[in-house]
């Protein structure tokens, strides 16, 4: 059974795995997904783009987009057919450094640029290819109390909200979440919403009810539960919950966060401690989280999480593998099932 208590699709599909080529990674890996147990079997690798650290699929699954997380940041598009995605057009410079995340919003690819602290919009043509240049860049401003990590803005993620009206960017350097929209193809700021100083927000995941969001914080191992007002484009922090059952033994840098399709569970990954944590959504209005367990990630330095057909996947950057876990439909607890080697793995998406 899938984690939401309903039969999963269990249909055959492919997984696409990003990696850091600068650390010896193979680039963009395509893998078959075995329907009955979620196992991944690589079928090809494409070393076309430097450091394709994050990937996103078009809604129809026909086009794959990848960032190039380099000083001269770029984004590229690939046709998805056969065993190897085919590059279409040249990579497009995003006018910023270190793009760490991308998503599709309002006919554009948006990138969150960690090095420059900005969000870039690149138009997507009707055939899924990218325009030759960005249509606008929204530059963040501000800083935080952490001397080394928060001297300036560091946009780490950008994605549309469930209503599709807004794009939401998470900035580790300014301890804030920004909400923007497009005006003539250029991202413009609608509002900025502060989180606790020094928390270092990294990624955000929306609850399927469309009224809650969960922000995983990198500089303190916590998750901030927020209410989300899609009508007004406003985020309200409610409570901050630890991601670990006790004090960290050493390094503890949370990274990925995902929410179950039925909204009962939230999972996070924490690097250094190398664990996956599971939370139950609690409260009459779903305004809280309760940590119910934590399990080893099966590797080292889990950079990103993905949920697919009742299985949870972790891309473990430093051990160079992707691990997968069956998820108990009653408790949400992940159970290790297997792994596949991918040097410097950074993310995995399905389609």
PDB file of N, CA, C and O in Angstrom, residues 46 104 109 113 128 136 139 148 213 216 222 229 245 274 282 294 302 317 329 331 344 347:
ATOM      1  N   UNK A  46      24.621  11.015 -18.732  1.00  0.00           N
ATOM      2  CA  UNK A  46      24.882  12.070 -19.710  1.00  0.00           C
ATOM      3  C   UNK A  46      25.692  13.173 -19.038  1.00  0.00           C
ATOM      4  O   UNK A  46      25.183  13.878 -18.169  1.00  0.00           O
ATOM      5  N   UNK A 104       9.080  25.065 -12.328  1.00  0.00           N
ATOM      6  CA  UNK A 104       8.319  25.676 -13.410  1.00  0.00           C
ATOM      7  C   UNK A 104       7.156  26.457 -12.833  1.00  0.00           C
ATOM      8  O   UNK A 104       6.436  25.963 -11.955  1.00  0.00           O
ATOM      9  N   UNK A 109      10.861  28.860 -16.330  1.00  0.00           N
ATOM     10  CA  UNK A 109      11.694  28.151 -15.362  1.00  0.00           C
ATOM     11  C   UNK A 109      12.267  29.195 -14.415  1.00  0.00           C
ATOM     12  O   UNK A 109      12.826  30.202 -14.857  1.00  0.00           O
ATOM     13  N   UNK A 113      19.246  31.154  -6.895  1.00  0.00           N
ATOM     14  CA  UNK A 113      20.682  31.299  -7.076  1.00  0.00           C
ATOM     15  C   UNK A 113      21.344  31.576  -5.727  1.00  0.00           C
ATOM     16  O   UNK A 113      21.279  32.690  -5.200  1.00  0.00           O
ATOM     17  N   UNK A 128       8.529  23.618 -25.111  1.00  0.00           N
ATOM     18  CA  UNK A 128       9.280  23.203 -23.936  1.00  0.00           C
ATOM     19  C   UNK A 128      10.720  23.658 -23.913  1.00  0.00           C
ATOM     20  O   UNK A 128      11.392  23.513 -22.885  1.00  0.00           O
ATOM     21  N   UNK A 136      14.070  38.155 -16.470  1.00  0.00           N
ATOM     22  CA  UNK A 136      14.226  39.012 -15.310  1.00  0.00           C
ATOM     23  C   UNK A 136      14.927  38.297 -14.179  1.00  0.00           C
ATOM     24  O   UNK A 136      14.960  37.062 -14.112  1.00  0.00           O
ATOM     25  N   UNK A 139      16.703  40.301  -7.225  1.00  0.00           N
ATOM     26  CA  UNK A 139      17.854  40.218  -6.327  1.00  0.00           C
ATOM     27  C   UNK A 139      17.405  40.431  -4.885  1.00  0.00           C
ATOM     28  O   UNK A 139      16.765  41.431  -4.554  1.00  0.00           O
ATOM     29  N   UNK A 148      29.539  33.464   9.207  1.00  0.00           N
ATOM     30  CA  UNK A 148      30.104  32.911   7.973  1.00  0.00           C
ATOM     31  C   UNK A 148      29.062  32.663   6.899  1.00  0.00           C
ATOM     32  O   UNK A 148      29.307  32.893   5.714  1.00  0.00           O
ATOM     33  N   UNK A 213       2.597  25.205   5.324  1.00  0.00           N
ATOM     34  CA  UNK A 213       3.903  24.962   4.723  1.00  0.00           C
ATOM     35  C   UNK A 213       4.887  24.642   5.837  1.00  0.00           C
ATOM     36  O   UNK A 213       4.734  25.096   6.971  1.00  0.00           O
ATOM     37  N   UNK A 216      12.316  23.638   6.355  1.00  0.00           N
ATOM     38  CA  UNK A 216      13.412  22.973   7.040  1.00  0.00           C
ATOM     39  C   UNK A 216      14.590  23.943   7.111  1.00  0.00           C
ATOM     40  O   UNK A 216      14.945  24.600   6.127  1.00  0.00           O
ATOM     41  N   UNK A 222      15.941  22.207  12.709  1.00  0.00           N
ATOM     42  CA  UNK A 222      14.528  22.352  13.043  1.00  0.00           C
ATOM     43  C   UNK A 222      13.692  22.454  11.780  1.00  0.00           C
ATOM     44  O   UNK A 222      14.197  22.679  10.678  1.00  0.00           O
ATOM     45  N   UNK A 229      -1.448  31.615   3.358  1.00  0.00           N
ATOM     46  CA  UNK A 229      -2.649  32.266   2.842  1.00  0.00           C
ATOM     47  C   UNK A 229      -2.450  32.507   1.358  1.00  0.00           C
ATOM     48  O   UNK A 229      -1.780  33.462   0.949  1.00  0.00           O
ATOM     49  N   UNK A 245      15.879  13.584  17.720  1.00  0.00           N
ATOM     50  CA  UNK A 245      15.321  13.234  19.030  1.00  0.00           C
ATOM     51  C   UNK A 245      16.159  13.715  20.200  1.00  0.00           C
ATOM     52  O   UNK A 245      15.688  13.753  21.334  1.00  0.00           O
ATOM     53  N   UNK A 274      23.178  12.160   9.353  1.00  0.00           N
ATOM     54  CA  UNK A 274      22.850  11.171   8.325  1.00  0.00           C
ATOM     55  C   UNK A 274      21.616  10.354   8.695  1.00  0.00           C
ATOM     56  O   UNK A 274      21.628   9.108   8.684  1.00  0.00           O
ATOM     57  N   UNK A 282      -0.050  17.100  13.474  1.00  0.00           N
ATOM     58  CA  UNK A 282      -0.936  17.060  14.632  1.00  0.00           C
ATOM     59  C   UNK A 282      -1.647  18.396  14.793  1.00  0.00           C
ATOM     60  O   UNK A 282      -1.337  19.385  14.132  1.00  0.00           O
ATOM     61  N   UNK A 294      13.360   8.451  13.847  1.00  0.00           N
ATOM     62  CA  UNK A 294      14.468   8.793  12.958  1.00  0.00           C
ATOM     63  C   UNK A 294      15.232   7.511  12.647  1.00  0.00           C
ATOM     64  O   UNK A 294      15.444   6.673  13.531  1.00  0.00           O
ATOM     65  N   UNK A 302      22.955  13.121   3.179  1.00  0.00           N
ATOM     66  CA  UNK A 302      21.738  13.122   2.342  1.00  0.00           C
ATOM     67  C   UNK A 302      21.353  14.543   1.948  1.00  0.00           C
ATOM     68  O   UNK A 302      20.927  15.339   2.781  1.00  0.00           O
ATOM     69  N   UNK A 317      25.096  12.567  -1.052  1.00  0.00           N
ATOM     70  CA  UNK A 317      26.150  13.179  -1.852  1.00  0.00           C
ATOM     71  C   UNK A 317      27.530  12.580  -1.573  1.00  0.00           C
ATOM     72  O   UNK A 317      28.259  12.216  -2.498  1.00  0.00           O
ATOM     73  N   UNK A 329       2.617   2.556   6.010  1.00  0.00           N
ATOM     74  CA  UNK A 329       1.434   3.377   5.784  1.00  0.00           C
ATOM     75  C   UNK A 329       0.728   3.812   7.047  1.00  0.00           C
ATOM     76  O   UNK A 329      -0.075   4.743   7.014  1.00  0.00           O
ATOM     77  N   UNK A 331       2.524   4.224  10.321  1.00  0.00           N
ATOM     78  CA  UNK A 331       3.399   5.036  11.166  1.00  0.00           C
ATOM     79  C   UNK A 331       4.220   6.054  10.394  1.00  0.00           C
ATOM     80  O   UNK A 331       4.753   7.000  10.984  1.00  0.00           O
ATOM     81  N   UNK A 344      28.586  11.407  -6.041  1.00  0.00           N
ATOM     82  CA  UNK A 344      28.210  12.802  -5.776  1.00  0.00           C
ATOM     83  C   UNK A 344      26.747  13.074  -6.116  1.00  0.00           C
ATOM     84  O   UNK A 344      26.402  14.143  -6.636  1.00  0.00           O
ATOM     85  N   UNK A 347      20.276  14.879  -6.253  1.00  0.00           N
ATOM     86  CA  UNK A 347      18.820  14.903  -6.227  1.00  0.00           C
ATOM     87  C   UNK A 347      18.282  13.773  -7.101  1.00  0.00           C
ATOM     88  O   UNK A 347      19.013  13.202  -7.923  1.00  0.00           O
TER      89      UNK A 347
END
